mmCIF file of C-alpha atoms and ligand atoms in Angstrom:
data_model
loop_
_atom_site.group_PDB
_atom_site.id
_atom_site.type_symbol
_atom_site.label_atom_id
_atom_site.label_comp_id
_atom_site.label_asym_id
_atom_site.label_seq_id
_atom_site.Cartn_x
_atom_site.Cartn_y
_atom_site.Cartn_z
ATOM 1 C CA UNK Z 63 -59.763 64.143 -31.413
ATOM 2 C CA UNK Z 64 -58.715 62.329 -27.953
ATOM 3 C CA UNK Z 65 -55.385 62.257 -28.527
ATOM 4 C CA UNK Z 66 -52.499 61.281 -25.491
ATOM 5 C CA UNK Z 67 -50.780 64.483 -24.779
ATOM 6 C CA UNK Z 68 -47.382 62.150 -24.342
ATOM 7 C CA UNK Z 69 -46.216 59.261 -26.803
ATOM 8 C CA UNK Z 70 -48.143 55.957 -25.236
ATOM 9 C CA UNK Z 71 -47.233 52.632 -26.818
ATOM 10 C CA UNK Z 72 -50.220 49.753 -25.658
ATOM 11 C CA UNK Z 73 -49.279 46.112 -25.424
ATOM 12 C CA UNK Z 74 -52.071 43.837 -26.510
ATOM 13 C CA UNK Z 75 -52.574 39.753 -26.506
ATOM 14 C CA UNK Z 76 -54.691 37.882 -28.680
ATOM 15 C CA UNK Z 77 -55.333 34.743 -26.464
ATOM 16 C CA UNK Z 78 -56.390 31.950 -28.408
ATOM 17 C CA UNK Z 79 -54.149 28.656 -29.188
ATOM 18 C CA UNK Z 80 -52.348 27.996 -32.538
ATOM 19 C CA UNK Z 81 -55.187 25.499 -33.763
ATOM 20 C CA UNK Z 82 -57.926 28.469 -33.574
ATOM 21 C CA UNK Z 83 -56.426 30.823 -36.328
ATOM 22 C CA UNK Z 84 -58.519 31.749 -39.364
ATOM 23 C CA UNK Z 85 -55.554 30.596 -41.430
ATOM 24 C CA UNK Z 86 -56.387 26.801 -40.464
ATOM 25 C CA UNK Z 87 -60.158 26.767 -41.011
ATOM 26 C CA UNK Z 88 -59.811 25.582 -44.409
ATOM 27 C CA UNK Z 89 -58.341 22.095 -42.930
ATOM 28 C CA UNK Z 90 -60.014 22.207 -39.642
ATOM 29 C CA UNK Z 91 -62.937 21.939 -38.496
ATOM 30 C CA UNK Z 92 -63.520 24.123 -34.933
ATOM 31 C CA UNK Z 93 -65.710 21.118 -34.013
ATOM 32 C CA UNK Z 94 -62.391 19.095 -33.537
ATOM 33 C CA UNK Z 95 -60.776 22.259 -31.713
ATOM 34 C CA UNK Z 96 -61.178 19.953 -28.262
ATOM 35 C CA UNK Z 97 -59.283 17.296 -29.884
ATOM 36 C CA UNK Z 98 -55.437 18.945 -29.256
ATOM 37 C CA UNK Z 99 -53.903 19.729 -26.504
ATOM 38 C CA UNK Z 100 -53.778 23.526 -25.206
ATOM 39 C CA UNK Z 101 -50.567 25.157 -25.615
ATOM 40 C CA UNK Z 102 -51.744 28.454 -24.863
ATOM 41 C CA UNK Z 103 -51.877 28.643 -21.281
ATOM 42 C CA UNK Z 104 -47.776 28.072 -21.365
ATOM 43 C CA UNK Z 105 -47.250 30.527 -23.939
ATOM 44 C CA UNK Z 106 -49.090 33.037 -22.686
ATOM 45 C CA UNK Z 107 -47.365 32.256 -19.320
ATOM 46 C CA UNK Z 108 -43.878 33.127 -21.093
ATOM 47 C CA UNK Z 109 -45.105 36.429 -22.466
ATOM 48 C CA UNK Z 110 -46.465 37.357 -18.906
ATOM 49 C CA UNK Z 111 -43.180 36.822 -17.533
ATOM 50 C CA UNK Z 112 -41.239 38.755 -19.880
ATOM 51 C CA UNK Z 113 -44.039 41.527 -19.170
ATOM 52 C CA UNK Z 114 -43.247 41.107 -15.430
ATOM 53 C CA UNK Z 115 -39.364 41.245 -16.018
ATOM 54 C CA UNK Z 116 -39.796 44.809 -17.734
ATOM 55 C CA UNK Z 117 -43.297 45.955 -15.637
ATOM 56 C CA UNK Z 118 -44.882 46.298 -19.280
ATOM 57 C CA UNK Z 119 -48.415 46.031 -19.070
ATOM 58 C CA UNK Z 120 -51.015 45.067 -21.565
ATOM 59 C CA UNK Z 121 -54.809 44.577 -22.758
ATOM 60 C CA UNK Z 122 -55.025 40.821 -23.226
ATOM 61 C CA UNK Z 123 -58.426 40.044 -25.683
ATOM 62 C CA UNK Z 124 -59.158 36.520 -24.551
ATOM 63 C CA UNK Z 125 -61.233 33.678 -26.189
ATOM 64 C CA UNK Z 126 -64.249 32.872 -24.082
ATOM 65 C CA UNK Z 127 -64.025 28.985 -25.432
ATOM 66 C CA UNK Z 128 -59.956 29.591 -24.200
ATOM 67 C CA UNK Z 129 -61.200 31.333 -20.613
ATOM 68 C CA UNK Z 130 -63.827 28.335 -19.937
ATOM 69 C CA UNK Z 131 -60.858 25.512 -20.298
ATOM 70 C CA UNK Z 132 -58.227 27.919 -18.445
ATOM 71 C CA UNK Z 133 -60.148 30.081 -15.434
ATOM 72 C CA UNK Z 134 -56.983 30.288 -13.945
ATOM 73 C CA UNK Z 135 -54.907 32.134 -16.950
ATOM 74 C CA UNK Z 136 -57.550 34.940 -16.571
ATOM 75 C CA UNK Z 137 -57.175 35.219 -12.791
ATOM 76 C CA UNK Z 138 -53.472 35.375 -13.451
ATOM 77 C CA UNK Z 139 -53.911 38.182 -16.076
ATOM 78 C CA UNK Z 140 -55.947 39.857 -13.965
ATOM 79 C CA UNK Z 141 -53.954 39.454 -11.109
ATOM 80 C CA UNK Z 142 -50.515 40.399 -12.521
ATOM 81 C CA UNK Z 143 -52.567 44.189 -13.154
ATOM 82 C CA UNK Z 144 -53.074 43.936 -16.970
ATOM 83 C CA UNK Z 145 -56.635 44.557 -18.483
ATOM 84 C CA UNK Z 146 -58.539 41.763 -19.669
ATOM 85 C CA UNK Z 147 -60.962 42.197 -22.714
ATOM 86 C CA UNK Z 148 -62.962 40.226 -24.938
ATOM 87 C CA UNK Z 149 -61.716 38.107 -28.267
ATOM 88 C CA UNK Z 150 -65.735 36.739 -28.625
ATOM 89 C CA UNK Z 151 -66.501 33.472 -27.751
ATOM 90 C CA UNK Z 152 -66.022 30.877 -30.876
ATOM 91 C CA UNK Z 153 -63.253 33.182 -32.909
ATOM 92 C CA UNK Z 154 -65.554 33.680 -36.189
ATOM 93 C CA UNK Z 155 -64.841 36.466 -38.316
ATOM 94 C CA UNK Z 156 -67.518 39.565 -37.818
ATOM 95 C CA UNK Z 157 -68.791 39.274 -41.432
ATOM 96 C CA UNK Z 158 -69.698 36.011 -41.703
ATOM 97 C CA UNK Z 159 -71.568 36.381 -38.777
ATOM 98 C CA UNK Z 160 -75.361 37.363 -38.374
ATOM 99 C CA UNK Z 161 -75.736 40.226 -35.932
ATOM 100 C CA UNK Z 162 -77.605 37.812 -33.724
ATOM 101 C CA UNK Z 163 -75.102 35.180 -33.644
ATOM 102 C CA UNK Z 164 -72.664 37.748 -33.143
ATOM 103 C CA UNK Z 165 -75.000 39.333 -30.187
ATOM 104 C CA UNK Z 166 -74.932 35.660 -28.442
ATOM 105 C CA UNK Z 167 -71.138 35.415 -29.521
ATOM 106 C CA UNK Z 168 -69.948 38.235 -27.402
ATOM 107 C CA UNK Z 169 -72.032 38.229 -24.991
ATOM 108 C CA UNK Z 170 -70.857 34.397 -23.966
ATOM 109 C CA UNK Z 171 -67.615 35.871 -24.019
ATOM 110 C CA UNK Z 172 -67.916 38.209 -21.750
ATOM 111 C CA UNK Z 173 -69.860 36.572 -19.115
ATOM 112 C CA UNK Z 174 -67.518 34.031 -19.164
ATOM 113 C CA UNK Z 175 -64.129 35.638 -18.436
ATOM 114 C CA UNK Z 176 -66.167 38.474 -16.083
ATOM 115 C CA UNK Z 177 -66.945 35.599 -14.145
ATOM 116 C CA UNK Z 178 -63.194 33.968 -14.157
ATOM 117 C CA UNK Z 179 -61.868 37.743 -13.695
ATOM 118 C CA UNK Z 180 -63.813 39.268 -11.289
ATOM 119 C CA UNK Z 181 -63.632 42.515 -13.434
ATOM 120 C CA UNK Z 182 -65.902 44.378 -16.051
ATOM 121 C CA UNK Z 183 -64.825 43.345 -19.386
ATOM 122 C CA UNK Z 184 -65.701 46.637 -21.933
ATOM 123 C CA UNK Z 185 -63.218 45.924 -24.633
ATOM 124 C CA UNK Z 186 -63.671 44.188 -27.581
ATOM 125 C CA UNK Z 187 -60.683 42.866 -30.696
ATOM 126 C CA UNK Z 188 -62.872 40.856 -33.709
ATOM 127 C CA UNK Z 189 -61.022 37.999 -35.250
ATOM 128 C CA UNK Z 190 -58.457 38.921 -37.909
ATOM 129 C CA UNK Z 191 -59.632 42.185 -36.843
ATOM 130 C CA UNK Z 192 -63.427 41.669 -39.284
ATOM 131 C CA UNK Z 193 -64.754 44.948 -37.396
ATOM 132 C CA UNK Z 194 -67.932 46.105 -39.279
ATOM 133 C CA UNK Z 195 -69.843 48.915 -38.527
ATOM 134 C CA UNK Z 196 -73.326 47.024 -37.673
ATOM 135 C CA UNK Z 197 -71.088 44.987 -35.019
ATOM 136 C CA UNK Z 198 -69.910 48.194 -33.278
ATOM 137 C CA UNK Z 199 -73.966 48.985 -32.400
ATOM 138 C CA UNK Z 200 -74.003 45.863 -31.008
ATOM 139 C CA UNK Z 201 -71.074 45.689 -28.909
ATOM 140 C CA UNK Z 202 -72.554 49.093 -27.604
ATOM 141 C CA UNK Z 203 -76.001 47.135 -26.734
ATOM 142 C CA UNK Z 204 -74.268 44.660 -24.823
ATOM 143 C CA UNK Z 205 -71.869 46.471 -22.744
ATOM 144 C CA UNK Z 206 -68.668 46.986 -24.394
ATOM 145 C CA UNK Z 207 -67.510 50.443 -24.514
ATOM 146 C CA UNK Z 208 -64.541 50.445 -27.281
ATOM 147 C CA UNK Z 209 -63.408 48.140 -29.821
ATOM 148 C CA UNK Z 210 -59.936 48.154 -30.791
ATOM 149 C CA UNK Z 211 -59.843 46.194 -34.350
ATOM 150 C CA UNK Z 212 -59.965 48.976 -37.146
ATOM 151 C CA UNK Z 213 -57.153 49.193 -39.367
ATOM 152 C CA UNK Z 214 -56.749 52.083 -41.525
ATOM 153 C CA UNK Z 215 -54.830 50.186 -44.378
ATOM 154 C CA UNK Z 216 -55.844 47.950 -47.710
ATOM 155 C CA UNK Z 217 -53.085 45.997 -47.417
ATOM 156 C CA UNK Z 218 -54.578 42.782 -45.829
ATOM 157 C CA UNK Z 219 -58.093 41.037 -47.238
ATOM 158 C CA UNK Z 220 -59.496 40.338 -43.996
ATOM 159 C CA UNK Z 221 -58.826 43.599 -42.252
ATOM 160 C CA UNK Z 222 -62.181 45.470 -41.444
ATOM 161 C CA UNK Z 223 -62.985 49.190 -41.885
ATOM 162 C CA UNK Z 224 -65.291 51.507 -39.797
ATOM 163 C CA UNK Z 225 -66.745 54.359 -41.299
ATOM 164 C CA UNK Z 226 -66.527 58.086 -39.757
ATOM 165 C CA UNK Z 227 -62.772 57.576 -39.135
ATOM 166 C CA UNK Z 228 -60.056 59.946 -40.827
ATOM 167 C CA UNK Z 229 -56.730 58.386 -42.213
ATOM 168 C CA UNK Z 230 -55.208 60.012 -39.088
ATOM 169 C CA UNK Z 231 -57.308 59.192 -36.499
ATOM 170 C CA UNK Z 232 -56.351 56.416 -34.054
ATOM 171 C CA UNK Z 233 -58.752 57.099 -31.145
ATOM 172 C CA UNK Z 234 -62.513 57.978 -32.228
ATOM 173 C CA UNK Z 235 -66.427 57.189 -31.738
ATOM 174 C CA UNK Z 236 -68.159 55.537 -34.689
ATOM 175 C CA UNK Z 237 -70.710 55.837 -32.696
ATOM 176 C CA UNK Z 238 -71.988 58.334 -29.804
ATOM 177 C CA UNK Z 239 -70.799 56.855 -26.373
ATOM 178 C CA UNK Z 240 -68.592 53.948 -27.864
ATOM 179 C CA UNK Z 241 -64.635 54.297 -28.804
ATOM 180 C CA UNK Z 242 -62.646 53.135 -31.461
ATOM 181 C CA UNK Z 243 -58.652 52.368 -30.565
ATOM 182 C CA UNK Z 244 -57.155 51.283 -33.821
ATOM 183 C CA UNK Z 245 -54.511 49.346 -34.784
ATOM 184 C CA UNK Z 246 -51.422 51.092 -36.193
ATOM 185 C CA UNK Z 247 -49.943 51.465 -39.201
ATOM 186 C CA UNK Z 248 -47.159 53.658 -40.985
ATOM 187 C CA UNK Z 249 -48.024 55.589 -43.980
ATOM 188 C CA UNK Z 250 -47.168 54.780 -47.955
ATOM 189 C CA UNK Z 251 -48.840 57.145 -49.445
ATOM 190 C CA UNK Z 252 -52.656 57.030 -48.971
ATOM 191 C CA UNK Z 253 -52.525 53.500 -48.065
ATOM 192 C CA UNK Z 254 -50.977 52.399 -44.308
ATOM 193 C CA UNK Z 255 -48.930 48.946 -44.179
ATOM 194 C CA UNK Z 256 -49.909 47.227 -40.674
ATOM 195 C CA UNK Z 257 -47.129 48.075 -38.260
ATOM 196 C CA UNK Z 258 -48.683 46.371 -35.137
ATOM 197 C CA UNK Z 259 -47.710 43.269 -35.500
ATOM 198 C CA UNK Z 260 -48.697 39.347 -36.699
ATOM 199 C CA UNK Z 261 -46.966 38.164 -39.953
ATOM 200 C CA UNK Z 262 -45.687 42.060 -40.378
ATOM 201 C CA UNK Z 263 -43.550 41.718 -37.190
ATOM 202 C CA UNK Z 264 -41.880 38.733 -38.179
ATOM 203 C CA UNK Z 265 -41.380 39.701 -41.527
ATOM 204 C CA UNK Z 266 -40.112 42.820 -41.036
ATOM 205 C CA UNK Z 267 -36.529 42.834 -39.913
ATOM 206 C CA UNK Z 268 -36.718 43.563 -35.817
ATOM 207 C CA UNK Z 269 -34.485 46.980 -35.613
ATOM 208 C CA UNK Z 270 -36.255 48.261 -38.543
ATOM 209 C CA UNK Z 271 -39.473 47.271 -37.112
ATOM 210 C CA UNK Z 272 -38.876 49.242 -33.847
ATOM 211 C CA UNK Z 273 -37.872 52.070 -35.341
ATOM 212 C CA UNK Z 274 -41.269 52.212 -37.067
ATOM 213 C CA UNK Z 275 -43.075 52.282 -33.778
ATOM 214 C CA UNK Z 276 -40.730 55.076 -32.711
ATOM 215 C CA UNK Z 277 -41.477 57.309 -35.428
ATOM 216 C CA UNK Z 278 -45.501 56.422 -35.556
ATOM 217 C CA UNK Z 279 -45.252 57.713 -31.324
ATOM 218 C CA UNK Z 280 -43.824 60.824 -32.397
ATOM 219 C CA UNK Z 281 -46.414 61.333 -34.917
ATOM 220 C CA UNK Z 282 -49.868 59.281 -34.123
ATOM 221 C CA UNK Z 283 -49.618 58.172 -30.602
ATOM 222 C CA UNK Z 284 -51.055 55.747 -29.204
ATOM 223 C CA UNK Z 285 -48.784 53.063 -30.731
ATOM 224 C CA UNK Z 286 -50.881 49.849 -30.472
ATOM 225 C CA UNK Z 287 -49.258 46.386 -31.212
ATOM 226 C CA UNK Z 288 -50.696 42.970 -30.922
ATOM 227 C CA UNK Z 289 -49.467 39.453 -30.545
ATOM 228 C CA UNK Z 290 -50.372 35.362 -30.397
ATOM 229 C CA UNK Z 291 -49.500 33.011 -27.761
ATOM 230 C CA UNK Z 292 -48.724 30.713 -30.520
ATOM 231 C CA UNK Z 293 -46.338 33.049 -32.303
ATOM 232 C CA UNK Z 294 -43.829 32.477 -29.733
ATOM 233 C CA UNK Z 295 -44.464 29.246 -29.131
ATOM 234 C CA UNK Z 296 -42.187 27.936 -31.756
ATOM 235 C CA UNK Z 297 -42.954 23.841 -30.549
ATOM 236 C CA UNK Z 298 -46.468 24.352 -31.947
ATOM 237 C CA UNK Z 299 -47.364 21.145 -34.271
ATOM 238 C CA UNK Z 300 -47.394 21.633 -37.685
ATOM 239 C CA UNK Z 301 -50.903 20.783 -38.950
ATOM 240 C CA UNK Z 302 -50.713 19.149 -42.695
ATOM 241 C CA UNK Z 303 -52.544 20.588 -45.979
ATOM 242 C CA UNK Z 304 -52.471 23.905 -45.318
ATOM 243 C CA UNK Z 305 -52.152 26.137 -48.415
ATOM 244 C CA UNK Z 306 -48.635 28.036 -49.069
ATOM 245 C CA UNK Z 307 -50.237 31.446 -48.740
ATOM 246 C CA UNK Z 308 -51.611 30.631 -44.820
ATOM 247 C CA UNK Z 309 -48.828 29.010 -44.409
ATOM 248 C CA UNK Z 310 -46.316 31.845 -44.705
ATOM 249 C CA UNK Z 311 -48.959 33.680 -42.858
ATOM 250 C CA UNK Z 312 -48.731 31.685 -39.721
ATOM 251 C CA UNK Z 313 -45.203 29.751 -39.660
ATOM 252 C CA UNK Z 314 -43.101 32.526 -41.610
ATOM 253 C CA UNK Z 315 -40.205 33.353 -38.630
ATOM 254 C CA UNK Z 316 -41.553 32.433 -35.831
ATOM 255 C CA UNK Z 317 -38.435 31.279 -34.129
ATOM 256 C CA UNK Z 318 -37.730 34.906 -34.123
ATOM 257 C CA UNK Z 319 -40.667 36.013 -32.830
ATOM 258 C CA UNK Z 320 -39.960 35.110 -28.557
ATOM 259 C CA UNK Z 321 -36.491 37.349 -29.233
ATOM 260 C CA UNK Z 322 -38.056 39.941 -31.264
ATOM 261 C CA UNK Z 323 -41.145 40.520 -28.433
ATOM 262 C CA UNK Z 324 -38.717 40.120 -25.591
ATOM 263 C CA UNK Z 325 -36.326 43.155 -26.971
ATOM 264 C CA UNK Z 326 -39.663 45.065 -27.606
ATOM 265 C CA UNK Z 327 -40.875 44.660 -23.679
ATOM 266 C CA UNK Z 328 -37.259 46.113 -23.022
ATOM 267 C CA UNK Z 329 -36.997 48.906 -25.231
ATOM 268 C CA UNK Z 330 -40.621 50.563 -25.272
ATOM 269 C CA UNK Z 331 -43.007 51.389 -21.967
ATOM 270 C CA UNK Z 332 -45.592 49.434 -22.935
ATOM 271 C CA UNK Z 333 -49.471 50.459 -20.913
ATOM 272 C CA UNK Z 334 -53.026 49.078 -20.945
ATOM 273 C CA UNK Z 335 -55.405 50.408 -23.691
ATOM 274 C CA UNK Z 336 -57.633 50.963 -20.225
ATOM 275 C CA UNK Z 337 -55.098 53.758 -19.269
ATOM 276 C CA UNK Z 338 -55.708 55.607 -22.841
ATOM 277 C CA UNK Z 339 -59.140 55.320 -22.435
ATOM 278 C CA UNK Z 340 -59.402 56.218 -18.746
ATOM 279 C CA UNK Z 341 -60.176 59.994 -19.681
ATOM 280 C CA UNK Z 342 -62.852 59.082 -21.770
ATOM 281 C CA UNK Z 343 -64.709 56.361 -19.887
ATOM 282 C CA UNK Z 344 -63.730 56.748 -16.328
ATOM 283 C CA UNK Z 345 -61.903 54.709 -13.826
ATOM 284 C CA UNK Z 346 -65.033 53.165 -12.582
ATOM 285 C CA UNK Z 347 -65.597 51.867 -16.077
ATOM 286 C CA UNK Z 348 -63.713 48.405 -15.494
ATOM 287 C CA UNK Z 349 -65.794 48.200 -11.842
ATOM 288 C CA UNK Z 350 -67.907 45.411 -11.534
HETATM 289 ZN ZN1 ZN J 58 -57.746 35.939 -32.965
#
């Protein structure tokens, strides 16, 4: 199996704003998502400078609906030599998606923030990470050449699964000609607890947390961790009648969060998931 021959740990950005998350749908509506003001052209700003302060550099999986309101966030991405990839278009999960709406969903997507970038956009990250295995045909149709949303643990409800991958495998094709980078996790067992980030990164205390990624480099490199816009943006509004359970999901320590991300940028050498897959794919892969 493809992997690195040296420890590689790959930054990654999920860039949507704070009222897109699948833990408000239950209160609101995306219909009204034009209703509130965009916070996540600022936050992502602050996580590009603390990239820039430490030359980390990152995959950042943007919304379509967030690269059509902000062209100039992608150029900026773009320009400040990080890879930009595709979050979809309207931020549904996979499975509650038919594969024609899905089709139309990514394909939106990447039109759109080719167009903004001026690059080829191959990489794909599904919602709450709902990969399925019909979607990954799909993506394959339409022009994306990995996926990086499979995550070997049972530990989350949402979290999809791909079949043909072994507990240890982190870099692999469920199908011929299209890769899978997935997310990390550190082993319990036969089940992994997510160790790339979201509510486990806050929750888990931050010394303890990097520690984890040191050990799961030594054994299962790449190291692949994710994060929000609105997880350091700790001014978000608080949106009423949201259930305990989502709430702890999405509010639970973020004040820590800007700290915790900022010490990460400093400690680890943080690459593209571009340069891991540059052996398989080819440079020319991200040529328009
Ligand atoms: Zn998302």
């Amino acid at each position: 199996m493809a992997t690195p021959q040296h420890p590689v740990a790959c930054m990654s950005v999920d860039v949507e704003d704070w009222f897109q998350t699948e833990n408000f749908k239950c209160v609101l509506d995306p219909a009204r998502w034009d209703e509130f003001a965009l916070r996540v052209e600022s936050a992502t700003d602050w996580i590009l400078e603390r990239m820039a302060e430490t030359g980390a550099k990152g995959t950042f999986f943007t919304l379509g609906w967030v690269a059509e309101r902000c062209p100039s966030l992608v150029r900026r991405i773009v320009e400040q030599g990080h890879e930009l990839a595709s979050h979809g278009h309207a931020h549904e999960l996979v499975t509650k998606q038919t594969p024609e709406v899905f089709r139309e969903d990514i394909r939106r997507a990447k039109g759109i923030l080719e167009d903004c970038g001026g690059v080829r956009v191959i990489g794909y990250r599904a919602p709450s990470f709902s990969i399925t295995d019909w979607a990954v045909k799909v993506l394959h149709e339409e022009g994306y050449k990995y996926d990086s949303s499979h995550f070997p643990t049972l530990a989350h409800d949402r979290y999809g699964h791909l079949s043909g991958a072994g507990a240890e495998d982190v870099i692999f094709q469920p199908i011929e000609g299209f890769w899978e980078v997935g997310m990390s996790t550190v082993s319990l067992g036969r089940k992994g607890i997510p160790w790339a980030g979201g509510a486990y990164f806050r929750l888990i205390p931050g010394g303890m947390f990097r520690n984890g990624i040191r050990k799961i480099l030594k054994e299962r490199s790449p190291y692949v961790f994710y994060i929000h816009p609105w997880e350091i943006d700790v001014d978000q509004p608080r949106l009423p009648g949201v259930p305990l359970t989502k709430r702890l999901r999405h509010y639970t320590n973020l004040r820590l969060a800007p700290g915790r991300f900022a010490e990460l940028c400093r400690e680890f050498k943080w690459t593209t998931i571009r340069e891991v897959l540059e052996p398989q794919l080819g440079a020319n892969a991200w040529s328009l």
